[in-house]
Coordinates of C-alpha atoms and ligand atoms in Angstrom, one line a residue:
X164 CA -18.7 -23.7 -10.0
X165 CA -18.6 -20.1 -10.3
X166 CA -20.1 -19.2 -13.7
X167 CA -16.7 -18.3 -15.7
X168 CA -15.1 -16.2 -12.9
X169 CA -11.4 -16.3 -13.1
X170 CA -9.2 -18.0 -9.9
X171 CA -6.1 -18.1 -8.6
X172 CA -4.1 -21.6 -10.1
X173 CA -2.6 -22.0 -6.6
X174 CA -3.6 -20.6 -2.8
X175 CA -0.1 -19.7 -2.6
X176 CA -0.2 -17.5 -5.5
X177 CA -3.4 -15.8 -3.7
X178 CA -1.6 -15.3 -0.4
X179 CA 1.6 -13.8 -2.7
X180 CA -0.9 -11.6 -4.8
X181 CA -2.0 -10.3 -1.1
X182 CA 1.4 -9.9 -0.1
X183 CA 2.5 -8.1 -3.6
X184 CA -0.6 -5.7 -3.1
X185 CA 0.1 -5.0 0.8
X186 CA 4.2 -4.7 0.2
X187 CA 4.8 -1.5 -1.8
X188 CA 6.0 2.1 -1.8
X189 CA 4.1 2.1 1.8
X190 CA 6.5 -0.4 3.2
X191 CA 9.8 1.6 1.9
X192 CA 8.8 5.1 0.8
X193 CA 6.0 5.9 2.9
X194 CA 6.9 3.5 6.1
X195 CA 10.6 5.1 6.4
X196 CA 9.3 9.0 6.0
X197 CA 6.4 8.7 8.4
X198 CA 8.6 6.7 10.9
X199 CA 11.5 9.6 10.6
X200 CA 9.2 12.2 10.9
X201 CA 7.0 10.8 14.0
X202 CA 10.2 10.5 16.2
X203 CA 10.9 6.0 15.0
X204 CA 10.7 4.0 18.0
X205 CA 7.2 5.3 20.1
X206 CA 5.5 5.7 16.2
X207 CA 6.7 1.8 15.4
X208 CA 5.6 0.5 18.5
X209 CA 2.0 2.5 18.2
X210 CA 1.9 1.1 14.4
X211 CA 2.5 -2.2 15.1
X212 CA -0.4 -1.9 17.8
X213 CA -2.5 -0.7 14.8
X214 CA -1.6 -3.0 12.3
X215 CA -2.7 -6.2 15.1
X216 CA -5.9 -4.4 16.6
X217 CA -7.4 -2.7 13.7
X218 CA -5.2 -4.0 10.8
X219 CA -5.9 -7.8 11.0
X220 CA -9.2 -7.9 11.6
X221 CA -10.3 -5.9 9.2
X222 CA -7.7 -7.7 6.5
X223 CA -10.0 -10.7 7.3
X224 CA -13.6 -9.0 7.2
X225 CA -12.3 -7.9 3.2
X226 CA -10.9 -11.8 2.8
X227 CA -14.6 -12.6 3.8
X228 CA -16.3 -10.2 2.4
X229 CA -14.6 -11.0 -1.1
X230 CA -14.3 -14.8 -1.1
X231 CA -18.5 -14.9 0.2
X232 CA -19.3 -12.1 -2.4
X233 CA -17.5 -13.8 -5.3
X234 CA -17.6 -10.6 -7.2
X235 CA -15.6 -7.4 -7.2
X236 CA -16.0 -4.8 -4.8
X237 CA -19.2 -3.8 -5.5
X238 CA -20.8 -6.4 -6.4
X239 CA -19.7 -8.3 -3.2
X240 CA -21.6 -6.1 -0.5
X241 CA -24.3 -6.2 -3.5
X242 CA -24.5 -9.8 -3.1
X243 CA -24.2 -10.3 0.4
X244 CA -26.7 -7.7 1.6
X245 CA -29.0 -7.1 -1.4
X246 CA -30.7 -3.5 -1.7
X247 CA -29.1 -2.5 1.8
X248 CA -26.6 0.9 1.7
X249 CA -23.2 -1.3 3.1
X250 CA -22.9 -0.9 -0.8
X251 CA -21.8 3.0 -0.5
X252 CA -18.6 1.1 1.3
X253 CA -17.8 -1.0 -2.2
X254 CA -18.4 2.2 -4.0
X255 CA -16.3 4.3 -1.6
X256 CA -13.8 1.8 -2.6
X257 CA -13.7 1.7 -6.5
X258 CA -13.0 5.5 -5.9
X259 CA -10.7 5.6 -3.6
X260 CA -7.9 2.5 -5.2
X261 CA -8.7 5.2 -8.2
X262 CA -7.2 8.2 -6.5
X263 CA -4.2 6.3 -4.8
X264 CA -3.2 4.8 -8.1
X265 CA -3.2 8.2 -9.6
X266 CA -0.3 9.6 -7.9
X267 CA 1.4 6.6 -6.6
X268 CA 2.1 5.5 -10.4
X269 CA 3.6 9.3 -9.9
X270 CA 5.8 8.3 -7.2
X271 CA 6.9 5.1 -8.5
X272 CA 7.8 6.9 -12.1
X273 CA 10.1 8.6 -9.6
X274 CA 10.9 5.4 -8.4
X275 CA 11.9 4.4 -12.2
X276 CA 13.9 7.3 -13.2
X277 CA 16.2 7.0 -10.0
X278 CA 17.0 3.2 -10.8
X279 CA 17.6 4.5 -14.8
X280 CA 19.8 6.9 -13.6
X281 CA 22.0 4.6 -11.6
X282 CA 22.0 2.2 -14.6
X283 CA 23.3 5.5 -17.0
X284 CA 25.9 6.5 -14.1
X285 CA 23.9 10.0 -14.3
X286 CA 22.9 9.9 -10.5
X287 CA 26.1 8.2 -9.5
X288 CA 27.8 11.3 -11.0
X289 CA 26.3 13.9 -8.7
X290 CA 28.3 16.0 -6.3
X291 CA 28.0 15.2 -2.8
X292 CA 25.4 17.5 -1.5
X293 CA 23.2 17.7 -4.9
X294 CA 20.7 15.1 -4.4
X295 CA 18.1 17.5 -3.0
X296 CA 18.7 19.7 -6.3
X297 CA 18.9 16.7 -8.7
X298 CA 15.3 14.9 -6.8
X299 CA 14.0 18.7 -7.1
X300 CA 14.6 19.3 -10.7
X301 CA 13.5 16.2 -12.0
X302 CA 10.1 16.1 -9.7
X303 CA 9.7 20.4 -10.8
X304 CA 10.1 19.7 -14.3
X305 CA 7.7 19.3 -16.6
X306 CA 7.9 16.2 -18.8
X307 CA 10.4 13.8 -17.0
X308 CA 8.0 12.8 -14.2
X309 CA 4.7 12.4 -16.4
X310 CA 6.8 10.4 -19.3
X311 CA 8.2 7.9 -15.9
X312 CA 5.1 7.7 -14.6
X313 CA 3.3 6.8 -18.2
X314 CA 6.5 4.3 -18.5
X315 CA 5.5 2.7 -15.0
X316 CA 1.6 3.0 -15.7
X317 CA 2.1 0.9 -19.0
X318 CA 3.9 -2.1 -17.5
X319 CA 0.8 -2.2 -15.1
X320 CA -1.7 -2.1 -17.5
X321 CA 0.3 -5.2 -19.3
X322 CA 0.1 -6.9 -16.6
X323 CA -3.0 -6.8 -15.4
X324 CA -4.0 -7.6 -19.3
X325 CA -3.1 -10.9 -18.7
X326 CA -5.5 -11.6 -16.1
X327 CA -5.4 -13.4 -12.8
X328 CA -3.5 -16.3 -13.2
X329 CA -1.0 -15.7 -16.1
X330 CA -0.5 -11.9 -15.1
X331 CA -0.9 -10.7 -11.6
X332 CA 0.1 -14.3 -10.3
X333 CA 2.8 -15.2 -12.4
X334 CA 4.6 -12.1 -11.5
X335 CA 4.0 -12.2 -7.4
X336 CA 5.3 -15.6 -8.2
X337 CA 8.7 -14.2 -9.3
X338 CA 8.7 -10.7 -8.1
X339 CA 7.8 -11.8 -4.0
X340 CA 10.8 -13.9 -3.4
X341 CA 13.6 -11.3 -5.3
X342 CA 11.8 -8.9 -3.4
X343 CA 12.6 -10.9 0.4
X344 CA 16.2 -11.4 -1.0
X345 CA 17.3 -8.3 -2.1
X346 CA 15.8 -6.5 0.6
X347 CA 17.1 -8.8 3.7
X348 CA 20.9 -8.7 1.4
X349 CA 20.4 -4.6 1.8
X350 CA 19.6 -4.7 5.6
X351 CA 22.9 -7.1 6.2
X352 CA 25.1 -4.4 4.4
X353 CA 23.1 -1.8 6.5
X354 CA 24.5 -3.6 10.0
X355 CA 28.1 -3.5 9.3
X356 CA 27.8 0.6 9.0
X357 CA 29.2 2.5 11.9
X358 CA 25.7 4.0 12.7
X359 CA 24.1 0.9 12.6
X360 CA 23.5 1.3 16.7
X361 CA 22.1 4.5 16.4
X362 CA 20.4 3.8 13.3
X363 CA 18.5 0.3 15.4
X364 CA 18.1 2.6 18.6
X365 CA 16.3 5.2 16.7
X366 CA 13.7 2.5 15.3
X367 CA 13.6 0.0 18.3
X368 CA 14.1 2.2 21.5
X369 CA 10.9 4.6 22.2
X370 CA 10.7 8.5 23.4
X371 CA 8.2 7.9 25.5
X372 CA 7.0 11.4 25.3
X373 CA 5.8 10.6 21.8
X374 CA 3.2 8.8 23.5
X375 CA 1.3 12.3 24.2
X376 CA 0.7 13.6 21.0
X377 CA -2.4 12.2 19.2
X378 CA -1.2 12.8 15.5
X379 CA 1.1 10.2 16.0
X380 CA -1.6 7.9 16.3
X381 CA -3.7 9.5 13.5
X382 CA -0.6 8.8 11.1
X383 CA 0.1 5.2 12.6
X384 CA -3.6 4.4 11.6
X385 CA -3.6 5.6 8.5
X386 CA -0.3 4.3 7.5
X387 CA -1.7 1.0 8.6
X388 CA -4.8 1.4 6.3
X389 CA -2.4 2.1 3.1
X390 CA 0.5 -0.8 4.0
X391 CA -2.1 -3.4 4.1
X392 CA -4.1 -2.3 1.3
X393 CA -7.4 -1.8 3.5
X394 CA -10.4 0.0 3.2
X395 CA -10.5 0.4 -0.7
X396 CA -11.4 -3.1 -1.6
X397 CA -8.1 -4.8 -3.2
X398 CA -8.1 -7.5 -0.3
X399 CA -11.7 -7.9 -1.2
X400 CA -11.0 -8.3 -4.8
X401 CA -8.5 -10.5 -4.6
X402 CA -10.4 -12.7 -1.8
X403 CA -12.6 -13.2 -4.6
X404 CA -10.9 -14.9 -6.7
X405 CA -10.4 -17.3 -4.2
X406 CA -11.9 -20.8 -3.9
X407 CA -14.0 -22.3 -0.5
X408 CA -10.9 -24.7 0.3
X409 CA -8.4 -21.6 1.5
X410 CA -8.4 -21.1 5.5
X411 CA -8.9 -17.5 5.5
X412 CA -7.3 -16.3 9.0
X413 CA -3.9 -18.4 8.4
X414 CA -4.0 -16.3 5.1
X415 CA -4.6 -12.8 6.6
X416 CA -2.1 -13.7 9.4
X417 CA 0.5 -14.5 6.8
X418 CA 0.1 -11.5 5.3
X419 CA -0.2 -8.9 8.2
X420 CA 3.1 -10.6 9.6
X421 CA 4.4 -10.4 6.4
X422 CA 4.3 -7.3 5.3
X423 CA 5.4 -5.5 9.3
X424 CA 8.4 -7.7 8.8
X425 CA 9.2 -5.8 5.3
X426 CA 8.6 -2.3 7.3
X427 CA 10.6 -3.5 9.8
X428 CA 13.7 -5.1 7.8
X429 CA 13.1 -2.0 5.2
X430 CA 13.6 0.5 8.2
X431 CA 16.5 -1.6 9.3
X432 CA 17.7 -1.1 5.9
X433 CA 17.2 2.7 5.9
X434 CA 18.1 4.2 9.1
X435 CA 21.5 2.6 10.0
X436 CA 22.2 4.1 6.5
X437 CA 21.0 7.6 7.6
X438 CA 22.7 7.7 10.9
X439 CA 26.3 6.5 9.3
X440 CA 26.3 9.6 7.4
X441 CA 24.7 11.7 9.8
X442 CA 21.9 12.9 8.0
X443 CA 18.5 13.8 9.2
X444 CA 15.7 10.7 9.4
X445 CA 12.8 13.6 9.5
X446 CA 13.0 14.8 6.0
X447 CA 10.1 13.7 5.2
X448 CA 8.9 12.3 1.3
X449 CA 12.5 12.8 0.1
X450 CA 13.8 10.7 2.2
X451 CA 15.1 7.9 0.1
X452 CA 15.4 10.2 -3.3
X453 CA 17.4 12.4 -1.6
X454 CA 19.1 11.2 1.6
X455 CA 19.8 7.8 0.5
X456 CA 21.2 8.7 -2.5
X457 CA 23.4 11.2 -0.2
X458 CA 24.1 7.8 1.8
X459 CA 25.3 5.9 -1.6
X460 CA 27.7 8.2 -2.5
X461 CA 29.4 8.0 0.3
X462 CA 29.3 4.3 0.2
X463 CA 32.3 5.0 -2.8
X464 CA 31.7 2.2 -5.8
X465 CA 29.8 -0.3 -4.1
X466 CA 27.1 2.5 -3.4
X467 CA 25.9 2.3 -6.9
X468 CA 25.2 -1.2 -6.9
X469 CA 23.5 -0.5 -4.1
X470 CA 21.5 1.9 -5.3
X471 CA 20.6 -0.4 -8.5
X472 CA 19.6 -2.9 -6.1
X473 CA 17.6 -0.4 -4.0
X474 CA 15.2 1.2 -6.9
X475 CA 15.0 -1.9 -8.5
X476 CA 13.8 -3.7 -5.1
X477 CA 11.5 -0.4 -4.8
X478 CA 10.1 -0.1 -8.3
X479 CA 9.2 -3.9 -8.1
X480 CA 7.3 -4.0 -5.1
X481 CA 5.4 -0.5 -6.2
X482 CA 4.7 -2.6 -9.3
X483 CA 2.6 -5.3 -7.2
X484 CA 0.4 -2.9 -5.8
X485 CA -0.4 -1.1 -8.6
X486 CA -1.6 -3.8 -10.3
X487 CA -3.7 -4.7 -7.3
X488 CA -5.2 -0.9 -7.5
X489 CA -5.8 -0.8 -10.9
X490 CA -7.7 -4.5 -10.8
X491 CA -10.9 -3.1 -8.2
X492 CA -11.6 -0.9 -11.3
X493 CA -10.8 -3.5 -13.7
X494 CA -13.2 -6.3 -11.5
X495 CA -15.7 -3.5 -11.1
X496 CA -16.0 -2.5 -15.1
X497 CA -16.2 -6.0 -16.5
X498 CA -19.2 -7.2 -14.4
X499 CA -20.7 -3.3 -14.7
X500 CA -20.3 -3.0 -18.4
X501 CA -19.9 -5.8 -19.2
X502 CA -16.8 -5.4 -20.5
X503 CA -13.9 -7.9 -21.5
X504 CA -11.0 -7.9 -19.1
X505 CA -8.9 -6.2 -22.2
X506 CA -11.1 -3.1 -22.8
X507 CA -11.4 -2.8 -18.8
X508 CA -8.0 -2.7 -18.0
X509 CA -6.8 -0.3 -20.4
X510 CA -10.1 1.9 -20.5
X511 CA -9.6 2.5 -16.9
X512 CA -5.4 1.9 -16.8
X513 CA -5.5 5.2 -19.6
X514 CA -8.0 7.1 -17.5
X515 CA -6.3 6.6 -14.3
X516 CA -3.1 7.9 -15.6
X517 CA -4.2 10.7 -17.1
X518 CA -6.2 11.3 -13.9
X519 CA -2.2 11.4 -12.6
X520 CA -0.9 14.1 -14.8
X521 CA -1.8 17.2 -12.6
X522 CA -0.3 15.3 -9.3
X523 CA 3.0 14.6 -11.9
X524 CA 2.9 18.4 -12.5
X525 CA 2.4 19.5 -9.3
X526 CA 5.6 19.0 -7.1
X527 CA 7.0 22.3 -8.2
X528 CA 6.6 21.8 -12.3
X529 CA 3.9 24.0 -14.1
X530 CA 0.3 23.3 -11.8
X531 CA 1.3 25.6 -9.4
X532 CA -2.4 25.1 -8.4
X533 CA -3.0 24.1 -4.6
X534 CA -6.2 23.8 -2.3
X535 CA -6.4 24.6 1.4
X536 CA -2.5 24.7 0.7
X537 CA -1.9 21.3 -0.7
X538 CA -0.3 20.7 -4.2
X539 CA -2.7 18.5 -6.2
X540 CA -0.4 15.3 -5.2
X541 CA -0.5 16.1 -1.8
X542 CA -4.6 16.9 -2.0
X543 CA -5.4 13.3 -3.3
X544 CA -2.8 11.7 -1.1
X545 CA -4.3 13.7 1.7
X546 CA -7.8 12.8 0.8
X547 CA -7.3 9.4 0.3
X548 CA -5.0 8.6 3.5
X549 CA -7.3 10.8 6.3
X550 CA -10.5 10.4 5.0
X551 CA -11.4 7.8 2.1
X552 CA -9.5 4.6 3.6
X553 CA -10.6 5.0 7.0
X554 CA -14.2 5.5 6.4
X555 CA -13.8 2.6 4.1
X556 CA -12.5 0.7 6.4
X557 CA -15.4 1.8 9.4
X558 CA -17.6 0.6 6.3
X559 CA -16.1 -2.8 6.3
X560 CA -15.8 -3.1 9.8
X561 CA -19.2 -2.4 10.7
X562 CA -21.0 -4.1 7.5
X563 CA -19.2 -7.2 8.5
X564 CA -19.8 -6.7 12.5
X565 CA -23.3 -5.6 12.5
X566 CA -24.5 -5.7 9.1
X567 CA -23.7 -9.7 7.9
X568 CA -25.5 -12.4 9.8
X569 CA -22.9 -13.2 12.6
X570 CA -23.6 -16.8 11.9
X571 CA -22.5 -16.5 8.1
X572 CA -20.0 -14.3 8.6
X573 CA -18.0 -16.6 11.4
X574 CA -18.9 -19.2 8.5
X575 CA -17.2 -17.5 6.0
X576 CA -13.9 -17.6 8.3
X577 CA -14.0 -20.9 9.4
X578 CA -14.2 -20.0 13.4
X579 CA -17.1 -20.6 14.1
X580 CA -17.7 -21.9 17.7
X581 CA -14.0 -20.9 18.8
X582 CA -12.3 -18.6 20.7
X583 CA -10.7 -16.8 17.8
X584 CA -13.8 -16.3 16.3
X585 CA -15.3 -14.9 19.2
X586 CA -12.6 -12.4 19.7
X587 CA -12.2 -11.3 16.1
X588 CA -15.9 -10.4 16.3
X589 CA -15.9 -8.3 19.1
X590 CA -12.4 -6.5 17.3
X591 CA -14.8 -5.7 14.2
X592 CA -17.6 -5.1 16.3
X593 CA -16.2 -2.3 18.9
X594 CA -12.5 -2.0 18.9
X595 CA -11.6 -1.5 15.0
X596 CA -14.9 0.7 14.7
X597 CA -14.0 2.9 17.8
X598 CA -10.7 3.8 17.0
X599 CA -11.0 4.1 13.4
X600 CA -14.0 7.1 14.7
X601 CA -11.2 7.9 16.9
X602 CA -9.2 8.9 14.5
X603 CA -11.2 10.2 11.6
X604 CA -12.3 12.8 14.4
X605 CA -9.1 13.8 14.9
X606 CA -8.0 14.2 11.5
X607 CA -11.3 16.2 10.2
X608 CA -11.5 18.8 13.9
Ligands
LIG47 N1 -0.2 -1.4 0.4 C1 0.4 -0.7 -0.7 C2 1.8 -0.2 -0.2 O1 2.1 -0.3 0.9 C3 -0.4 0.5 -1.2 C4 -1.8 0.1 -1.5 C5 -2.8 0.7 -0.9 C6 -2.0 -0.9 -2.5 C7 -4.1 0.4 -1.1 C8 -3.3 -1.3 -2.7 C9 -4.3 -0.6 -2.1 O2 2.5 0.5 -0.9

């Protein structure tokens, strides 16, 4: 029915796939950092707003977008509005999953190398008080972080060789559920800590001064963009691999709920842990490289296990939305260039890490090179995360709000004539547009 194109074997392997790709270093890495450094409770209360007003709708504009378009992200505004510019938003995207996958293979080689070094006993055997000089020498230096992030960028690349159903499937299939278990096993041991009070009041009970500043809203948006995967085109992607049977909204409700509930149990995870020991939550991207590991040692023998647990639960989850970046370029190449799925992936799985090489280098190794005072790493991430994924995601919003015949677009969903569908329209219409102009004005004046 669809000339060739590859599908998903089962809608639950889709709806994992989605999960895989929106559960990553964002929900662990990224959500625990920008929570400790935005003051917990008042930012998690103004994300989760996010993730419901702006998030969700959006998540299923890119379902529809994808599953109507039946091609990658290009091609799908291509065939849905033929010759009109909404296609600048497809392009926009290619680009941008390009530039996240660049330095988050980085971080998830970082990722790698801490879970080896609990598996040698070489992290477990640093004194108490060294983590932020063992995390500091390894990130400096100038061949441990390209050769983990080569190591991490190949396994992708494997993966996503396989194609839909017998590579990016088949491992959601397995890695999803170990993911759930080892995480919700971590949080448990988390609870019995002494700080685990402090640790849940920090997340759960909000400064409501925090309310005032508006870059806590700026960062709650754009962390809201990068957990979910929005505005670059893997939800699209992936949506089109779909076939007509799958309900759309149940889907993009299972995944939104999904992946705040790994935030959420990750942070529960995290902070009692950080409290216990009396360390500080704000410390921004070294938070779990160098304050949890501080937390582990503390925890005497059972911290290393732990810690095995932890990286591994980490690296895994990075793993699934890698692959999800690196297929936009694949999808895009083999209808572009015709190109077999082989030669796509690793043409653009060998450019893209190369592309990461002076983000490995820069956190303090030899590319001492920085732009408006930003280390490359921190350039792309800054790019990507202020400017690329919202404006992709205004594309979306609007293209599917105004530039989509309503009537098809409702179609698409499955709402038409109800109250849902009604609603979600006027969210894609006004509400997701308005703020997400809201916010890119704040981040570029
Ligand atoms: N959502 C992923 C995470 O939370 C990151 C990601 C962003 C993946 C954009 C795909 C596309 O880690």
């Amino acid at each position: 029915m669809n000339n060739g194109r590859e599908q998903w074997a089962t809608k639950m392997g889709f709806i994992l796939a989605a999960v895989g790709s929106a559960v990553g270093l964002g929900n662990i890495w990224r959500f625990s950092y920008v929570t400790g450094d935005s003051g917990g409770a008042a930012f998690l209360l103004i994300y989760v707003l996010c993730i419901f007003l702006v998030g969700l709708p959006v998540l299923l504009a890119e379902f529809s977008i994808g599953r109507r378009g039946q091609s990658d992200v290009v091609g799908s505004f291509n065939n849905i509005a033929p010759g009109k510019p909404w296609v600048i938003g497809g392009v926009l995207g290619v680009l941008t999953s390009f530039l996240i996958l660049s330095f988050y293979g980085v971080i998830a080689g970082w990722v790698v190398y801490f879970l080896y070094s609990y598996l040698t006993g070489a992290a477990g055997a640093v004194e108490q008080g060294g983590y932020a000089d063992f995390f500091v020498n390894f990130i400096g230096g100038a061949t441990g972080p390209v050769f983990w992030q080569f190591f991490f960028m190949a396994v992708v690349i494997a993966i996503v060789f396989f194609g839909v159903k017998k590579g990016i499937e088949l491992s959601n299939r397995i890695f999803m559920p170990l993911l759930a278990l080892i995480l919700i096993v971590l949080a448990g041991y988390s609870l019995t800590l002494d700080g685990a009070g402090e640790g849940l009041r920090f997340l759960f009970t909000p400064d409501w001064s925090a309310f005032g500043d508006p870059s806590v809203y700026s960062a709650a948006v754009g962390q809201a963009f990068f957990t979910l995967s929005l505005g670059m085109g893997a939800m699209i992607t992936y949506a089109s691999y779909l076939p007509k049977e799958t309900k759309l909204p149940n889907a993009a409700g299972g995944v939104v709920v999904l992946d705040t509930l790994f935030a959420i149990v990750a942070g529960i995870m995290i902070f009692p842990a950080v409290f216990t020991f009396g360390l500080d939550p704000a410390s921004g991207p070294g938070l779990i490289f160098i304050t949890l590991p501080e937390v582990f040692a503390q925890m005497g023998t059972g911290g290393t296990v732990f810690a095995i647990l932890f990286f591994f639960l980490v690296a895994i989850a990075a793993l699934s939305s890698a692959i999800s970046l690196l297929e936009v370029s694949v999808s895009y190449l083999m209808r572009k260039m015709n190109w077999k799925r082989q030669q796509a992936t690793i043409i653009a799985g060998v450019v893209v890490t190369l592309f990461g090489i002076p983000s490995a280098l820069s956190q303090g190794g030899p590319l001492t090179f920085t732009l408006f005072d930003l280390p490359f790493l921190d350039l792309v991430d800054t790019i990507t995360d202020k400017y690329t994924l919202p404006l992709g995601g205004l594309f979306i919003a609007l293209f599917v709000g105004w530039g989509w015949n309503q009537v098809d677009a409702l179609k698409e969903t499955g709402l038409t004539d109800s109250i849902i569908g009604m609603i979600w329209l006027w969210f894609i219409r006004i509400i997701a547009p308005a703020g997400i102009l809201w916010i890119l004005f704040l981040n570029i004046f």
